[in-house]
PDB file of N, CA and C in Angstrom:
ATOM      1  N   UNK A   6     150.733 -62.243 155.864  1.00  0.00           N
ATOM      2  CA  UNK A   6     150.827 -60.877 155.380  1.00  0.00           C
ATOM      3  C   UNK A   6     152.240 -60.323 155.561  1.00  0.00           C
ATOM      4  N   UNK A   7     152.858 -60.570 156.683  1.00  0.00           N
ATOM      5  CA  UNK A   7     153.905 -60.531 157.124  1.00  0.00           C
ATOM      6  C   UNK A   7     155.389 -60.751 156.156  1.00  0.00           C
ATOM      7  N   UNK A   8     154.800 -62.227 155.618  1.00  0.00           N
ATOM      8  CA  UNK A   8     155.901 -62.384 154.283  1.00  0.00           C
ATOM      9  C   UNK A   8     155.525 -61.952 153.248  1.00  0.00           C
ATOM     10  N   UNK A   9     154.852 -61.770 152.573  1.00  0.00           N
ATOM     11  CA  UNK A   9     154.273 -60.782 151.904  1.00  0.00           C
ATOM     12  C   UNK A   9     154.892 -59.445 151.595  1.00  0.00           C
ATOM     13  N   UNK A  10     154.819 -58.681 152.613  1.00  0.00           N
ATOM     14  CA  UNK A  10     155.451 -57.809 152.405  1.00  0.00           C
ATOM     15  C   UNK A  10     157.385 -57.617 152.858  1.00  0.00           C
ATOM     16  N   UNK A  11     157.963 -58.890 153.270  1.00  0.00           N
ATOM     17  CA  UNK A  11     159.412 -58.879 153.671  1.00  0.00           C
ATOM     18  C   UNK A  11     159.519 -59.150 151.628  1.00  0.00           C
ATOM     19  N   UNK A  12     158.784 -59.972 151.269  1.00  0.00           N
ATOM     20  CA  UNK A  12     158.923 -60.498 149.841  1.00  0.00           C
ATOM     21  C   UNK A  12     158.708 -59.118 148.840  1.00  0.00           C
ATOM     22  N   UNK A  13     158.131 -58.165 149.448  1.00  0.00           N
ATOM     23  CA  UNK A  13     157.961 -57.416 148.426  1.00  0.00           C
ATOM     24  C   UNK A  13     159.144 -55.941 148.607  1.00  0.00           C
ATOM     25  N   UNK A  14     159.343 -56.200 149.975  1.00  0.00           N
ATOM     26  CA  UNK A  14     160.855 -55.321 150.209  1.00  0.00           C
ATOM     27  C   UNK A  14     161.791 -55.578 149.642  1.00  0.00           C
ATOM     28  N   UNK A  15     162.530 -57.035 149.604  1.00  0.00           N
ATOM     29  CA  UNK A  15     162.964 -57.734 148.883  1.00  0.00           C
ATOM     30  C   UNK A  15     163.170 -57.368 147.437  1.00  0.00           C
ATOM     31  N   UNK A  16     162.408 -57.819 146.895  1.00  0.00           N
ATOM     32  CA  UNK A  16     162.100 -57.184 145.458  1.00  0.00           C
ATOM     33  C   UNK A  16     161.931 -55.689 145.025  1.00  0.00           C
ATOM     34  N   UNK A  17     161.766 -54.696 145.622  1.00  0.00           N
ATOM     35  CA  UNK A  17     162.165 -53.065 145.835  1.00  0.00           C
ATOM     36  C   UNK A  17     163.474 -53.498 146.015  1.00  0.00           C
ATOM     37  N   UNK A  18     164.216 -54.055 146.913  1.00  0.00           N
ATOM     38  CA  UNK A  18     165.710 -53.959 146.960  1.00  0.00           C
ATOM     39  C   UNK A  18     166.466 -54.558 145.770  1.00  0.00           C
ATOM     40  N   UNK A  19     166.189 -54.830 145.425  1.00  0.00           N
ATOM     41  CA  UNK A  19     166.734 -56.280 143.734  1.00  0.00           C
ATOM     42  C   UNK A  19     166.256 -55.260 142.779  1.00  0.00           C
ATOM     43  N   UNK A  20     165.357 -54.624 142.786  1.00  0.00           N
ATOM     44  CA  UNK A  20     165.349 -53.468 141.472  1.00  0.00           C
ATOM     45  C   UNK A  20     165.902 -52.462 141.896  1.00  0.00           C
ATOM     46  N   UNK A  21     166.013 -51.661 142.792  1.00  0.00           N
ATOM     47  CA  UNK A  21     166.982 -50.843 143.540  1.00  0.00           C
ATOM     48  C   UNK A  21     168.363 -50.953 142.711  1.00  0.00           C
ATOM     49  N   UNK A  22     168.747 -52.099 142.969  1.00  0.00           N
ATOM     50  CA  UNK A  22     170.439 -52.743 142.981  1.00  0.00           C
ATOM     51  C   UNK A  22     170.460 -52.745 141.474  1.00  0.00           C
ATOM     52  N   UNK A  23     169.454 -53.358 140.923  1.00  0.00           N
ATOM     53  CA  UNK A  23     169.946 -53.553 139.238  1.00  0.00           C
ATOM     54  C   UNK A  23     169.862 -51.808 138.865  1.00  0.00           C
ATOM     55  N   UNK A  24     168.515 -51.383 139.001  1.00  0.00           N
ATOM     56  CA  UNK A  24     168.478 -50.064 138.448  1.00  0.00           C
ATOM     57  C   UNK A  24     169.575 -48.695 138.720  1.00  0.00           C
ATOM     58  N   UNK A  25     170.219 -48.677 139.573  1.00  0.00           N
ATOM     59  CA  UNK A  25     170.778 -47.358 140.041  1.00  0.00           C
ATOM     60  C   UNK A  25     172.026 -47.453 139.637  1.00  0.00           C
ATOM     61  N   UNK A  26     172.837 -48.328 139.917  1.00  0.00           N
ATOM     62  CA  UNK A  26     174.004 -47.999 139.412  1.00  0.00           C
ATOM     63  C   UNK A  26     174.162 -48.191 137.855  1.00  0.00           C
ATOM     64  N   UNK A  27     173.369 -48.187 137.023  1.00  0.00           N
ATOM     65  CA  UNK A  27     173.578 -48.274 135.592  1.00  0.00           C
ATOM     66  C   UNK A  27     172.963 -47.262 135.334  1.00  0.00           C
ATOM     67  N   UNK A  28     172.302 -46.551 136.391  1.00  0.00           N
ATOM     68  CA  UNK A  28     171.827 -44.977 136.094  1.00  0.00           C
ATOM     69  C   UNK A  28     172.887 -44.053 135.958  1.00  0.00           C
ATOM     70  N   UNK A  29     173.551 -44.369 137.366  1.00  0.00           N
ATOM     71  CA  UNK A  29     174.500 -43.645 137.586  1.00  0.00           C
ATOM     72  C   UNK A  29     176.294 -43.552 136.441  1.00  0.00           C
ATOM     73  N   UNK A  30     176.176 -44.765 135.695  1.00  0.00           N
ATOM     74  CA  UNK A  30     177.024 -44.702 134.573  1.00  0.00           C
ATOM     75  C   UNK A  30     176.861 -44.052 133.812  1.00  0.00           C
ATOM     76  N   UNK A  31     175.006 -43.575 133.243  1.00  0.00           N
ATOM     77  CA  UNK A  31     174.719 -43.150 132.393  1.00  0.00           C
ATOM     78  C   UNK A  31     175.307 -41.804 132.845  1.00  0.00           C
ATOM     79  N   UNK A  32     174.683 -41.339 134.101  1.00  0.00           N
ATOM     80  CA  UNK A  32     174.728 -39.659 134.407  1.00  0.00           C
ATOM     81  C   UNK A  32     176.326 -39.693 134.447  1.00  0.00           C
ATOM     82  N   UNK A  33     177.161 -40.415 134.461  1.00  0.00           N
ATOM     83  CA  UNK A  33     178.585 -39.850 135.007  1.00  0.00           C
ATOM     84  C   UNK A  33     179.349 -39.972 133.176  1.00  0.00           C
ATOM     85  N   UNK A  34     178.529 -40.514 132.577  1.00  0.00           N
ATOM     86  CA  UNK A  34     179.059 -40.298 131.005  1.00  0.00           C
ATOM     87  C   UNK A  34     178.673 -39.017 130.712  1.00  0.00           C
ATOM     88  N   UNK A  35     177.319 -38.225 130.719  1.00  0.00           N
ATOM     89  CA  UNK A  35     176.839 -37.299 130.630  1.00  0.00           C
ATOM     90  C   UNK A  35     177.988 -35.978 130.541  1.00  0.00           C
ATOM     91  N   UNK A  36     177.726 -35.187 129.900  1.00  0.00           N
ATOM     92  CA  UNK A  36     178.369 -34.111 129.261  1.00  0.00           C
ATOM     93  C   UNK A  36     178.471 -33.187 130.467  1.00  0.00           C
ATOM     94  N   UNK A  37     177.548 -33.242 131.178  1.00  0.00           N
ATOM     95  CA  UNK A  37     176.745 -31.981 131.944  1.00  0.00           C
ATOM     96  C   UNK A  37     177.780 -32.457 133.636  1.00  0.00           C
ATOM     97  N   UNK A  38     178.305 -33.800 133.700  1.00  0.00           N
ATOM     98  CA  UNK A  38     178.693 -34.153 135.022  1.00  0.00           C
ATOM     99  C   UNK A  38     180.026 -33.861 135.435  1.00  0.00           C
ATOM    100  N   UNK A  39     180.540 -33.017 134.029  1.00  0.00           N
ATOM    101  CA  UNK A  39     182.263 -32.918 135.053  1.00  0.00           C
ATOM    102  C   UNK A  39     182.084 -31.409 133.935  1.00  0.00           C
ATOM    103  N   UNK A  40     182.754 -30.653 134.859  1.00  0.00           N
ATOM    104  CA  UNK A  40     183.241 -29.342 134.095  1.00  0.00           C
ATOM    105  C   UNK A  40     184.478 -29.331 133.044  1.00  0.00           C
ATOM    106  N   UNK A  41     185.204 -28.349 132.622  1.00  0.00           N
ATOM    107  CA  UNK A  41     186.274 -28.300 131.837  1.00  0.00           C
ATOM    108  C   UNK A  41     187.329 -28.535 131.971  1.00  0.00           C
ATOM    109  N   UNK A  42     187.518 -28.530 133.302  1.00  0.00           N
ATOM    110  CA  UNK A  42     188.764 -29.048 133.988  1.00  0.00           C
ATOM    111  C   UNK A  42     188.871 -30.284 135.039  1.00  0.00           C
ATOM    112  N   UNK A  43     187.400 -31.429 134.428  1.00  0.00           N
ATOM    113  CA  UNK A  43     187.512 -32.409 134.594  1.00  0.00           C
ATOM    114  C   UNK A  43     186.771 -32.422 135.685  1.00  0.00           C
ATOM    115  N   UNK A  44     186.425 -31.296 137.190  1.00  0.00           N
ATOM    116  CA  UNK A  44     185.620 -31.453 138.175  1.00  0.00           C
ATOM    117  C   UNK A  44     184.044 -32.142 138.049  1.00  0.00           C
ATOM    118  N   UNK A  45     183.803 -32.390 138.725  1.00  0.00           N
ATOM    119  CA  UNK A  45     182.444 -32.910 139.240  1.00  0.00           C
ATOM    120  C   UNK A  45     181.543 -31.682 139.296  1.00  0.00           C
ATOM    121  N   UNK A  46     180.572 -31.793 138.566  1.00  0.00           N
ATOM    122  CA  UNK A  46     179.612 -30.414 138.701  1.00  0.00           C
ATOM    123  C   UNK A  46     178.327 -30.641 139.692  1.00  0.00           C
ATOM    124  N   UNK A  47     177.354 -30.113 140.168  1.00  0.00           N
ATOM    125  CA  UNK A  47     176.359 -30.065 140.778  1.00  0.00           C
ATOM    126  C   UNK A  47     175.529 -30.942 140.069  1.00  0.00           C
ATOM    127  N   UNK A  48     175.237 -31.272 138.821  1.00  0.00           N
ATOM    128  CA  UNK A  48     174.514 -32.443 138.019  1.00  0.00           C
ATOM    129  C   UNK A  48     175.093 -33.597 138.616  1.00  0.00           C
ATOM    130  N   UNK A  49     176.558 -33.765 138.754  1.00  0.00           N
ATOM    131  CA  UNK A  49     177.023 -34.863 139.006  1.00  0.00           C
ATOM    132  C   UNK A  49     176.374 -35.637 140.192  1.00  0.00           C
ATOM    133  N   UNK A  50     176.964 -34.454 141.280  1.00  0.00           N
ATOM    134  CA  UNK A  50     176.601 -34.262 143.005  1.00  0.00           C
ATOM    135  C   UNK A  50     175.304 -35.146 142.968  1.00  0.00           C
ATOM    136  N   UNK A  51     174.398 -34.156 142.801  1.00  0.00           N
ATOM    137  CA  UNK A  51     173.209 -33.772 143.305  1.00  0.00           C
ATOM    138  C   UNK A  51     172.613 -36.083 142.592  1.00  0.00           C
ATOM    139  N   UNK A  52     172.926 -36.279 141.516  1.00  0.00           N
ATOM    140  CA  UNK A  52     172.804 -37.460 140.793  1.00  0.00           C
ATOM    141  C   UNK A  52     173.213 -38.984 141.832  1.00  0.00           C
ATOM    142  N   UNK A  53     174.535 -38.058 142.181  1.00  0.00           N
ATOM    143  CA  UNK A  53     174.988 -39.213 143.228  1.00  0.00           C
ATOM    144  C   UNK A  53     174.685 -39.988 144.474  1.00  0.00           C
ATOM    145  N   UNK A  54     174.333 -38.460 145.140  1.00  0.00           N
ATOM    146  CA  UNK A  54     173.450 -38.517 146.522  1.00  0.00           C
ATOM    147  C   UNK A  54     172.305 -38.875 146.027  1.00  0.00           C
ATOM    148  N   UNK A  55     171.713 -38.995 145.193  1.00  0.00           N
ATOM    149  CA  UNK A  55     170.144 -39.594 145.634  1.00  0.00           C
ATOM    150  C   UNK A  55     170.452 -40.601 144.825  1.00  0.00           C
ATOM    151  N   UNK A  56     170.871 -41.368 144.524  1.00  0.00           N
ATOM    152  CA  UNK A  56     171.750 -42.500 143.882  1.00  0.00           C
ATOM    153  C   UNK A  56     172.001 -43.490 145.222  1.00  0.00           C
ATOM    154  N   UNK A  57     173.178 -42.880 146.233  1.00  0.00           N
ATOM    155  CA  UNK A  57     173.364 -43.336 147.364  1.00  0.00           C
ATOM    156  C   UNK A  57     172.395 -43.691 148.050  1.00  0.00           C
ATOM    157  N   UNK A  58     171.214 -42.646 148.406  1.00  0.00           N
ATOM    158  CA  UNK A  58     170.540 -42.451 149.301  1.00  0.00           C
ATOM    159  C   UNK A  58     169.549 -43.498 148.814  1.00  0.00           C
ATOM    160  N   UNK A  59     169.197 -43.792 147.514  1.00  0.00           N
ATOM    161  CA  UNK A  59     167.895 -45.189 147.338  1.00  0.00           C
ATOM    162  C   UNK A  59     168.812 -46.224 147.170  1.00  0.00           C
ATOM    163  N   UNK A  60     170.277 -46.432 147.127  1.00  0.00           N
ATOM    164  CA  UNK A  60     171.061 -47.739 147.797  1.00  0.00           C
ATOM    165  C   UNK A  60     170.522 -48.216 148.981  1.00  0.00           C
ATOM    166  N   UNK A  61     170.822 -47.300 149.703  1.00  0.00           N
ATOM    167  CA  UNK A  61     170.988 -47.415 151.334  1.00  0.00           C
ATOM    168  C   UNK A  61     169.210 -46.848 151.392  1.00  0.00           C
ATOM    169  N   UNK A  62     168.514 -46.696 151.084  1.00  0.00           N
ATOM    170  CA  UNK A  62     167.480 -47.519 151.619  1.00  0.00           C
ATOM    171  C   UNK A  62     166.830 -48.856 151.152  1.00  0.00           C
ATOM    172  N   UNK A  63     167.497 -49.619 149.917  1.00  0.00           N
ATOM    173  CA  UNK A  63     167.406 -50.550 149.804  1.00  0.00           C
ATOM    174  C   UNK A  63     168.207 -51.612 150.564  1.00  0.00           C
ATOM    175  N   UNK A  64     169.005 -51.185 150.798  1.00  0.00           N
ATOM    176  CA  UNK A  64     169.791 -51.922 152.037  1.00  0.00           C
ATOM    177  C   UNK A  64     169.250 -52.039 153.240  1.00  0.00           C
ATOM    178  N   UNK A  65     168.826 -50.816 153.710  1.00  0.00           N
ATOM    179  CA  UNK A  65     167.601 -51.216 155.292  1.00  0.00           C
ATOM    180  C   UNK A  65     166.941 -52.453 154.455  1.00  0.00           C
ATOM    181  N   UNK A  66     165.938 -51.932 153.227  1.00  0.00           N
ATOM    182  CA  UNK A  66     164.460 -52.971 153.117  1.00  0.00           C
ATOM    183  C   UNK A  66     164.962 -54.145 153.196  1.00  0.00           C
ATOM    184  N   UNK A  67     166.543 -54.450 152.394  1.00  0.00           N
ATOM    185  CA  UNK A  67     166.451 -55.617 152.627  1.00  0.00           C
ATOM    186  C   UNK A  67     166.969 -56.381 154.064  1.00  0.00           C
ATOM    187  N   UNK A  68     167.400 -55.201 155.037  1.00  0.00           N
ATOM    188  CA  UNK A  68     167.726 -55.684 156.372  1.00  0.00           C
ATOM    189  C   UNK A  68     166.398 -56.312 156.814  1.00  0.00           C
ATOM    190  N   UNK A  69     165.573 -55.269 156.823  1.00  0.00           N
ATOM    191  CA  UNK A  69     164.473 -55.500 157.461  1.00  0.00           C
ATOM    192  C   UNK A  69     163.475 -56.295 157.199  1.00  0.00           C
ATOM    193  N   UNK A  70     163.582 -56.816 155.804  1.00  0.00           N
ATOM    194  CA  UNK A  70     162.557 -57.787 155.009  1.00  0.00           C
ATOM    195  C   UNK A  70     163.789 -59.565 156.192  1.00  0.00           C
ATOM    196  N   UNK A  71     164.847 -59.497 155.648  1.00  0.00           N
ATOM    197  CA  UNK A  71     165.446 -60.498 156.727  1.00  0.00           C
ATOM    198  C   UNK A  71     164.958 -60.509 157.882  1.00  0.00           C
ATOM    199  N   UNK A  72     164.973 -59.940 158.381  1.00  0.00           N
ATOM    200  CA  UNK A  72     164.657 -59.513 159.804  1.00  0.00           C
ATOM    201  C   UNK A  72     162.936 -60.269 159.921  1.00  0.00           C
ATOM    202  N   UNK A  73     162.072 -59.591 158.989  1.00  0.00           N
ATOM    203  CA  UNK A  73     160.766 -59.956 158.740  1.00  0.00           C
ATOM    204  C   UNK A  73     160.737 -61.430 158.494  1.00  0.00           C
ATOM    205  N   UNK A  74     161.229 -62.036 158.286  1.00  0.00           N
ATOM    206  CA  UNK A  74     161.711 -62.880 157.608  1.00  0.00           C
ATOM    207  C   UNK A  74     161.582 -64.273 158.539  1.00  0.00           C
ATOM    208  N   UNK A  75     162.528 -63.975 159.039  1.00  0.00           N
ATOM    209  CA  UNK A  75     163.273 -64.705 160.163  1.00  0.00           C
ATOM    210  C   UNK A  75     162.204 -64.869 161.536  1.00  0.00           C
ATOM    211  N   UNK A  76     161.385 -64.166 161.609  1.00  0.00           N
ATOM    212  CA  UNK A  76     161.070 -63.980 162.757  1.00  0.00           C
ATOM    213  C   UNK A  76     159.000 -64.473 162.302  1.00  0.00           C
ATOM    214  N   UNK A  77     159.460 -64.482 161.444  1.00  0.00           N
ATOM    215  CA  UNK A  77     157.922 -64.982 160.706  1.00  0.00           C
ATOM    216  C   UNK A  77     157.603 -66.100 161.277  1.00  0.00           C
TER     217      UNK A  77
END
């Protein structure tokens, strides 16, 4: 059961990785992500950080699926 679920962290982390940063190209092409004088707007922001933030928890899963892993 154990690998099981390191295997299925794993795989949350591998769609994680493909999916987000080609999100994040999309939103930073977006009209709405830089103001008139080229700044970063709150669409941008707000896009980025939770962008970051399901990186880096795909980065634990996949610490911890290793971890699971290893010790199996």
């Amino acid at each position: 059961m154990l690998t099981t679920l390191a295997i299925l962290l794993l795989v949350n982390a591998v769609w994680n990785f493909l999916v987000w940063p080609q999100f994040y190209r999309r939103v930073n092409k977006d009209d709405r992500a830089r103001d008139a004088a080229g700044k970063p707007t709150r669409f941008l922001i707000v896009h980025a950080v939770l962008i970051g933030v399901s990186l880096l928890i795909a980065v634990v899963s996949v610490v911890i699926a290793v971890i699971a892993l290893v010790t199996a």
